[in-house]
mmCIF file of C-alpha atoms in Angstrom:
data_model
loop_
_atom_site.group_PDB
_atom_site.id
_atom_site.type_symbol
_atom_site.label_atom_id
_atom_site.label_comp_id
_atom_site.label_asym_id
_atom_site.label_seq_id
_atom_site.Cartn_x
_atom_site.Cartn_y
_atom_site.Cartn_z
ATOM 1 C CA MET A 1 -12.187 -24.411 -95.079
ATOM 2 C CA ALA A 2 -11.673 -20.752 -94.223
ATOM 3 C CA LYS A 3 -15.069 -20.597 -92.579
ATOM 4 C CA LEU A 4 -14.372 -23.762 -90.631
ATOM 5 C CA LYS A 5 -11.013 -22.311 -89.524
ATOM 6 C CA HIS A 6 -12.634 -19.096 -88.271
ATOM 7 C CA PHE A 7 -15.397 -21.135 -86.674
ATOM 8 C CA GLY A 8 -12.777 -23.195 -84.860
ATOM 9 C CA ILE A 9 -10.954 -20.085 -83.549
ATOM 10 C CA LEU A 10 -14.298 -18.623 -82.455
ATOM 11 C CA LYS A 11 -15.155 -21.791 -80.577
ATOM 12 C CA ILE A 12 -11.793 -21.789 -78.834
ATOM 13 C CA LYS A 13 -12.260 -18.119 -77.797
ATOM 14 C CA HIS A 14 -15.712 -18.863 -76.470
ATOM 15 C CA PHE A 15 -14.398 -21.893 -74.629
ATOM 16 C CA VAL A 16 -11.595 -19.862 -72.955
ATOM 17 C CA LEU A 17 -14.067 -17.112 -72.026
ATOM 18 C CA PHE A 18 -16.471 -19.663 -70.598
ATOM 19 C CA VAL A 19 -13.752 -21.329 -68.524
ATOM 20 C CA THR A 20 -12.507 -17.921 -67.247
ATOM 21 C CA ILE A 21 -15.996 -16.875 -66.159
ATOM 22 C CA LEU A 22 -16.564 -20.259 -64.577
ATOM 23 C CA GLY A 23 -13.254 -20.069 -62.709
ATOM 24 C CA PHE A 24 -13.968 -16.531 -61.515
ATOM 25 C CA ASN A 25 -17.361 -17.512 -60.210
ATOM 26 C CA SER A 26 -15.976 -20.601 -58.511
ATOM 27 C CA CYS A 27 -13.451 -18.419 -56.546
ATOM 28 C CA LYS A 28 -16.063 -15.918 -55.471
ATOM 29 C CA GLU A 29 -17.253 -16.364 -51.878
ATOM 30 C CA ASP A 30 -20.911 -16.374 -51.174
ATOM 31 C CA ALA A 31 -21.970 -13.168 -49.504
ATOM 32 C CA ARG A 32 -23.262 -13.995 -46.060
ATOM 33 C CA THR A 33 -25.079 -11.646 -43.757
ATOM 34 C CA LEU A 34 -25.608 -11.949 -40.035
ATOM 35 C CA HIS A 35 -29.307 -11.571 -39.388
ATOM 36 C CA ARG A 36 -29.679 -12.310 -35.700
ATOM 37 C CA ILE A 37 -27.720 -13.088 -32.529
ATOM 38 C CA THR A 38 -29.373 -14.959 -29.713
ATOM 39 C CA ALA A 39 -28.094 -15.732 -26.217
ATOM 40 C CA GLU A 40 -29.312 -17.778 -23.323
ATOM 41 C CA ARG A 41 -28.051 -17.861 -19.734
ATOM 42 C CA ILE A 42 -27.760 -21.407 -18.477
ATOM 43 C CA ALA A 43 -27.417 -21.579 -14.716
ATOM 44 C CA VAL A 44 -25.090 -24.295 -13.462
ATOM 45 C CA ASP A 45 -26.581 -25.329 -10.137
ATOM 46 C CA HIS A 46 -28.128 -28.252 -8.302
ATOM 47 C CA MET A 47 -30.907 -28.425 -10.872
ATOM 48 C CA HIS A 48 -28.488 -30.003 -13.309
ATOM 49 C CA GLU A 49 -27.142 -33.474 -12.910
ATOM 50 C CA GLU A 50 -23.416 -33.952 -12.891
ATOM 51 C CA SER A 51 -21.939 -35.200 -16.090
ATOM 52 C CA GLN A 52 -19.649 -38.099 -15.343
ATOM 53 C CA ALA A 53 -18.059 -37.719 -18.763
ATOM 54 C CA VAL A 54 -17.114 -34.109 -17.996
ATOM 55 C CA LYS A 55 -15.852 -35.056 -14.511
ATOM 56 C CA ASP A 56 -13.704 -37.815 -15.967
ATOM 57 C CA PHE A 57 -12.327 -35.416 -18.573
ATOM 58 C CA ILE A 58 -11.418 -32.725 -16.012
ATOM 59 C CA LYS A 59 -10.094 -35.008 -13.262
ATOM 60 C CA PRO A 60 -6.492 -35.429 -14.530
ATOM 61 C CA TYR A 61 -6.091 -31.654 -14.877
ATOM 62 C CA HIS A 62 -7.770 -31.038 -11.503
ATOM 63 C CA ASP A 63 -5.508 -33.553 -9.763
ATOM 64 C CA ARG A 64 -2.366 -32.175 -11.434
ATOM 65 C CA VAL A 65 -3.179 -28.569 -10.447
ATOM 66 C CA ASN A 66 -3.812 -29.588 -6.846
ATOM 67 C CA GLN A 67 -0.589 -31.564 -6.784
ATOM 68 C CA MET A 68 1.369 -28.523 -7.960
ATOM 69 C CA LEU A 69 -0.370 -26.161 -5.545
ATOM 70 C CA ASP A 70 0.125 -28.397 -2.514
ATOM 71 C CA SER A 71 3.719 -29.497 -3.052
ATOM 72 C CA THR A 72 5.859 -28.307 -0.140
ATOM 73 C CA LEU A 73 8.292 -25.550 -1.110
ATOM 74 C CA ALA A 74 9.482 -24.271 2.292
ATOM 75 C CA TYR A 75 8.750 -24.399 6.017
ATOM 76 C CA ALA A 76 7.457 -21.725 8.393
ATOM 77 C CA PRO A 77 8.661 -22.357 11.988
ATOM 78 C CA ALA A 78 6.019 -19.947 13.327
ATOM 79 C CA GLU A 79 2.963 -18.091 12.075
ATOM 80 C CA ILE A 80 3.819 -15.122 9.861
ATOM 81 C CA SER A 81 1.188 -12.405 10.274
ATOM 82 C CA LYS A 82 0.653 -8.800 9.279
ATOM 83 C CA MET A 83 -0.925 -8.159 12.691
ATOM 84 C CA ASP A 84 2.056 -8.926 14.954
ATOM 85 C CA GLY A 85 3.653 -5.472 14.948
ATOM 86 C CA ARG A 86 2.539 -1.854 15.208
ATOM 87 C CA TYR A 87 4.977 -0.262 12.750
ATOM 88 C CA ASN A 88 6.231 -3.316 10.890
ATOM 89 C CA SER A 89 5.096 -6.923 10.810
ATOM 90 C CA SER A 90 6.606 -10.311 10.044
ATOM 91 C CA ALA A 91 4.348 -10.814 7.008
ATOM 92 C CA GLY A 92 4.938 -7.299 5.718
ATOM 93 C CA ASN A 93 8.691 -7.626 6.157
ATOM 94 C CA LEU A 94 8.719 -10.956 4.336
ATOM 95 C CA MET A 95 6.595 -9.698 1.436
ATOM 96 C CA ALA A 96 8.654 -6.536 0.940
ATOM 97 C CA ASP A 97 11.929 -8.477 1.231
ATOM 98 C CA ILE A 98 10.719 -10.900 -1.450
ATOM 99 C CA MET A 99 9.687 -8.099 -3.807
ATOM 100 C CA LEU A 100 13.056 -6.366 -3.432
ATOM 101 C CA LEU A 101 15.126 -9.532 -3.709
ATOM 102 C CA GLU A 102 13.288 -11.168 -6.605
ATOM 103 C CA ALA A 103 12.542 -8.085 -8.726
ATOM 104 C CA ASN A 104 15.957 -6.434 -8.451
ATOM 105 C CA PRO A 105 17.787 -8.746 -10.934
ATOM 106 C CA ILE A 106 15.037 -8.136 -13.521
ATOM 107 C CA PHE A 107 15.210 -4.374 -13.018
ATOM 108 C CA GLN A 108 19.012 -4.366 -13.142
ATOM 109 C CA GLU A 109 19.031 -6.328 -16.385
ATOM 110 C CA ARG A 110 16.534 -3.982 -18.044
ATOM 111 C CA THR A 111 17.816 -0.639 -16.796
ATOM 112 C CA GLY A 112 21.335 -1.131 -15.406
ATOM 113 C CA LYS A 113 20.098 0.373 -12.134
ATOM 114 C CA SER A 114 19.163 -1.096 -8.759
ATOM 115 C CA ILE A 115 16.012 -0.935 -6.660
ATOM 116 C CA ASP A 116 16.594 1.096 -3.500
ATOM 117 C CA PHE A 117 13.687 -0.162 -1.409
ATOM 118 C CA ALA A 118 10.281 -1.831 -1.570
ATOM 119 C CA LEU A 119 6.840 -0.808 -0.352
ATOM 120 C CA MET A 120 3.582 -2.706 -0.278
ATOM 121 C CA ASN A 121 0.325 -1.783 1.371
ATOM 122 C CA HIS A 122 -0.847 -3.493 4.546
ATOM 123 C CA GLY A 123 -4.215 -4.354 2.978
ATOM 124 C CA GLY A 124 -2.598 -6.158 0.055
ATOM 125 C CA ILE A 125 -1.572 -9.032 2.322
ATOM 126 C CA ARG A 126 -4.738 -11.128 2.469
ATOM 127 C CA ALA A 127 -3.811 -13.987 4.784
ATOM 128 C CA ALA A 128 -1.276 -15.117 7.364
ATOM 129 C CA ILE A 129 1.200 -17.911 6.693
ATOM 130 C CA SER A 130 0.485 -20.660 9.187
ATOM 131 C CA LYS A 131 3.214 -22.576 10.976
ATOM 132 C CA GLY A 132 4.186 -25.620 8.959
ATOM 133 C CA ASN A 133 4.702 -26.462 5.330
ATOM 134 C CA VAL A 134 4.551 -23.645 2.786
ATOM 135 C CA SER A 135 3.360 -24.307 -0.764
ATOM 136 C CA ALA A 136 2.337 -22.450 -3.896
ATOM 137 C CA ARG A 137 -1.220 -22.513 -2.536
ATOM 138 C CA THR A 138 0.083 -20.447 0.395
ATOM 139 C CA ALA A 139 1.187 -17.758 -2.052
ATOM 140 C CA TYR A 140 -2.281 -17.744 -3.651
ATOM 141 C CA GLU A 141 -3.871 -17.339 -0.218
ATOM 142 C CA VAL A 142 -1.588 -14.469 0.807
ATOM 143 C CA MET A 143 -1.662 -12.762 -2.601
ATOM 144 C CA PRO A 144 -4.833 -13.722 -4.546
ATOM 145 C CA PHE A 145 -4.545 -10.679 -6.816
ATOM 146 C CA GLU A 146 -2.886 -10.637 -10.241
ATOM 147 C CA ASN A 147 -0.750 -7.599 -9.482
ATOM 148 C CA ASN A 148 2.718 -7.137 -10.978
ATOM 149 C CA ILE A 149 5.772 -5.633 -9.356
ATOM 150 C CA SER A 150 6.426 -2.156 -10.751
ATOM 151 C CA VAL A 151 9.506 -0.060 -10.041
ATOM 152 C CA VAL A 152 8.818 3.646 -9.575
ATOM 153 C CA GLU A 153 11.417 6.400 -9.614
ATOM 154 C CA LEU A 154 10.619 9.174 -7.110
ATOM 155 C CA ASP A 155 12.550 12.267 -6.123
ATOM 156 C CA GLY A 156 13.420 12.918 -2.479
ATOM 157 C CA LYS A 157 10.407 15.164 -1.874
ATOM 158 C CA ALA A 158 7.988 12.466 -3.076
ATOM 159 C CA VAL A 159 9.746 9.915 -0.848
ATOM 160 C CA LEU A 160 9.132 12.225 2.118
ATOM 161 C CA GLN A 161 5.456 12.392 1.108
ATOM 162 C CA MET A 162 5.414 8.596 1.045
ATOM 163 C CA ILE A 163 6.904 8.360 4.534
ATOM 164 C CA GLY A 164 4.434 10.971 5.779
ATOM 165 C CA TYR A 165 1.600 8.841 4.374
ATOM 166 C CA ILE A 166 2.926 5.724 6.119
ATOM 167 C CA ILE A 167 3.204 7.518 9.464
ATOM 168 C CA LYS A 168 -0.261 9.051 9.157
ATOM 169 C CA SER A 169 -1.936 5.783 8.124
ATOM 170 C CA LYS A 170 -1.074 4.102 11.464
ATOM 171 C CA ARG A 171 -0.720 0.758 9.709
ATOM 172 C CA ALA A 172 2.248 -1.572 9.400
ATOM 173 C CA HIS A 173 2.844 -1.284 5.676
ATOM 174 C CA ALA A 174 5.430 -3.605 4.162
ATOM 175 C CA LEU A 175 8.884 -2.050 3.779
ATOM 176 C CA SER A 176 12.314 -3.356 2.815
ATOM 177 C CA GLY A 177 15.618 -1.624 2.121
ATOM 178 C CA ILE A 178 14.614 1.462 4.078
ATOM 179 C CA GLN A 179 14.733 2.252 7.806
ATOM 180 C CA VAL A 180 12.518 4.938 9.317
ATOM 181 C CA VAL A 181 12.947 5.871 12.986
ATOM 182 C CA LEU A 182 10.404 8.137 14.642
ATOM 183 C CA ASN A 183 10.747 10.385 17.659
ATOM 184 C CA ARG A 184 8.342 9.968 20.563
ATOM 185 C CA ASP A 185 6.003 12.543 19.001
ATOM 186 C CA GLU A 186 6.107 10.528 15.764
ATOM 187 C CA SER A 187 8.143 13.134 13.909
ATOM 188 C CA ILE A 188 10.903 11.668 11.730
ATOM 189 C CA LYS A 189 14.185 11.118 13.570
ATOM 190 C CA THR A 190 16.218 9.377 10.870
ATOM 191 C CA ILE A 191 15.729 7.824 7.435
ATOM 192 C CA LYS A 192 18.230 5.455 5.914
ATOM 193 C CA ILE A 193 17.977 3.794 2.519
ATOM 194 C CA GLN A 194 20.213 0.818 1.856
ATOM 195 C CA GLY A 195 22.056 1.805 5.049
ATOM 196 C CA GLN A 196 22.831 5.319 3.785
ATOM 197 C CA PRO A 197 21.349 8.581 5.117
ATOM 198 C CA PHE A 198 18.375 9.789 3.092
ATOM 199 C CA ASP A 199 19.185 12.570 0.599
ATOM 200 C CA VAL A 200 16.239 14.765 -0.430
ATOM 201 C CA ASP A 201 18.117 15.787 -3.594
ATOM 202 C CA GLN A 202 18.474 12.174 -4.761
ATOM 203 C CA HIS A 203 16.123 10.025 -6.842
ATOM 204 C CA TYR A 204 15.126 6.592 -5.532
ATOM 205 C CA PHE A 205 13.761 3.464 -7.213
ATOM 206 C CA ILE A 206 10.940 1.775 -5.275
ATOM 207 C CA ALA A 207 9.540 -1.695 -5.980
ATOM 208 C CA THR A 208 5.814 -1.794 -5.365
ATOM 209 C CA SER A 209 2.512 -3.157 -6.648
ATOM 210 C CA ASP A 210 1.155 -1.828 -9.957
ATOM 211 C CA TYR A 211 -2.140 -1.443 -8.079
ATOM 212 C CA LEU A 212 -0.558 1.185 -5.835
ATOM 213 C CA VAL A 213 1.127 2.918 -8.765
ATOM 214 C CA SER A 214 -2.314 3.472 -10.269
ATOM 215 C CA GLY A 215 -3.415 5.275 -7.081
ATOM 216 C CA GLY A 216 -4.634 2.293 -5.070
ATOM 217 C CA ASP A 217 -4.976 2.703 -1.283
ATOM 218 C CA ASP A 218 -4.829 6.476 -1.824
ATOM 219 C CA MET A 219 -1.048 6.426 -2.353
ATOM 220 C CA VAL A 220 -1.181 9.622 -4.396
ATOM 221 C CA PHE A 221 2.556 10.284 -4.059
ATOM 222 C CA PHE A 222 3.108 7.772 -6.857
ATOM 223 C CA LYS A 223 1.492 10.292 -9.218
ATOM 224 C CA ASN A 224 4.793 12.162 -8.967
ATOM 225 C CA ALA A 225 6.663 9.230 -10.501
ATOM 226 C CA LEU A 226 9.555 10.248 -12.734
ATOM 227 C CA THR A 227 9.657 6.827 -14.386
ATOM 228 C CA ILE A 228 7.645 3.608 -14.032
ATOM 229 C CA THR A 229 9.032 0.210 -15.023
ATOM 230 C CA ASP A 230 6.652 -2.747 -15.111
ATOM 231 C CA THR A 231 8.680 -5.892 -14.477
ATOM 232 C CA ASP A 232 5.894 -8.146 -15.896
ATOM 233 C CA TYR A 233 6.504 -10.217 -12.763
ATOM 234 C CA LYS A 234 3.542 -11.067 -10.550
ATOM 235 C CA ILE A 235 4.023 -10.566 -6.818
ATOM 236 C CA ARG A 236 2.612 -14.050 -6.245
ATOM 237 C CA ASN A 237 5.104 -15.604 -8.656
ATOM 238 C CA ALA A 238 7.924 -13.807 -6.856
ATOM 239 C CA MET A 239 6.694 -15.412 -3.630
ATOM 240 C CA ILE A 240 6.611 -18.885 -5.183
ATOM 241 C CA ASP A 241 10.101 -18.407 -6.640
ATOM 242 C CA TYR A 242 11.395 -17.291 -3.242
ATOM 243 C CA PHE A 243 9.721 -20.196 -1.424
ATOM 244 C CA SER A 244 11.400 -22.560 -3.898
ATOM 245 C CA LYS A 245 14.847 -21.174 -3.076
ATOM 246 C CA VAL A 246 14.771 -21.196 0.722
ATOM 247 C CA ASP A 247 14.291 -24.007 3.194
ATOM 248 C CA THR A 248 12.891 -22.045 6.147
ATOM 249 C CA LEU A 249 11.048 -18.710 6.225
ATOM 250 C CA ALA A 250 12.778 -16.527 8.800
ATOM 251 C CA ALA A 251 10.342 -13.610 9.068
ATOM 252 C CA THR A 252 10.227 -11.452 12.186
ATOM 253 C CA VAL A 253 9.277 -7.980 13.385
ATOM 254 C CA ASP A 254 12.473 -5.897 13.439
ATOM 255 C CA ASP A 255 13.748 -2.300 13.542
ATOM 256 C CA ARG A 256 13.165 -1.195 9.936
ATOM 257 C CA PHE A 257 10.332 1.089 11.075
ATOM 258 C CA TYR A 258 9.823 1.930 14.738
ATOM 259 C CA LYS A 259 9.348 4.726 17.270
ATOM 260 C CA LYS A 260 11.936 5.627 19.912
ATOM 261 C CA LYS A 261 10.779 5.062 23.490
#
């Protein structure tokens, strides 16, 4: 009986060991090794027949996107162009006004401070706004880039460098919140920011494109930034939000940047 007892205990031990090994092996993942990666470029052109199944699948999304892009948001009573003024333009004024107006609440909420003025480069405006209905597609045409609005803090000396750049470039860059008046020889007569005389000892917060902050369009004065705040807000989205709020776009060439006669 004693032998049978020990034999029984031995069998149980072997059984537990067998089950443990079996369980361990069953949890172990098979080692797999990547041996080769292959790739093939498949040109999508006229050589391929259209797939009706794919077209049918995409059509609802295609139609919905077009519906959203073409829905009327506002009205332009006249063409708004970046080419209708020598020192400032209706399109530039509108774009800079939108950036200042739409980005300022975001900046105030994050920092407790306000944007003093806005600047955008002339080349960043890619199309005119035609007379008539204005839609989200209009914003994509004017601003096809994915640039965000950044707010840069500059000291007075860097602001003077910025104004010197604008004068020298001979292009109607987009400005808002600042007025620059030139003498007949194109020297600076007056600078006002938010209606107040410019103070070279003061710091100013400028809303602009993150493309320009990174040195785009040779705007090197932004390298002297004291602080940079990315609003995570695309310029194009700011345009669409603004178009959604107003009924009529009242953009004109005005006296925010001009030369005395």
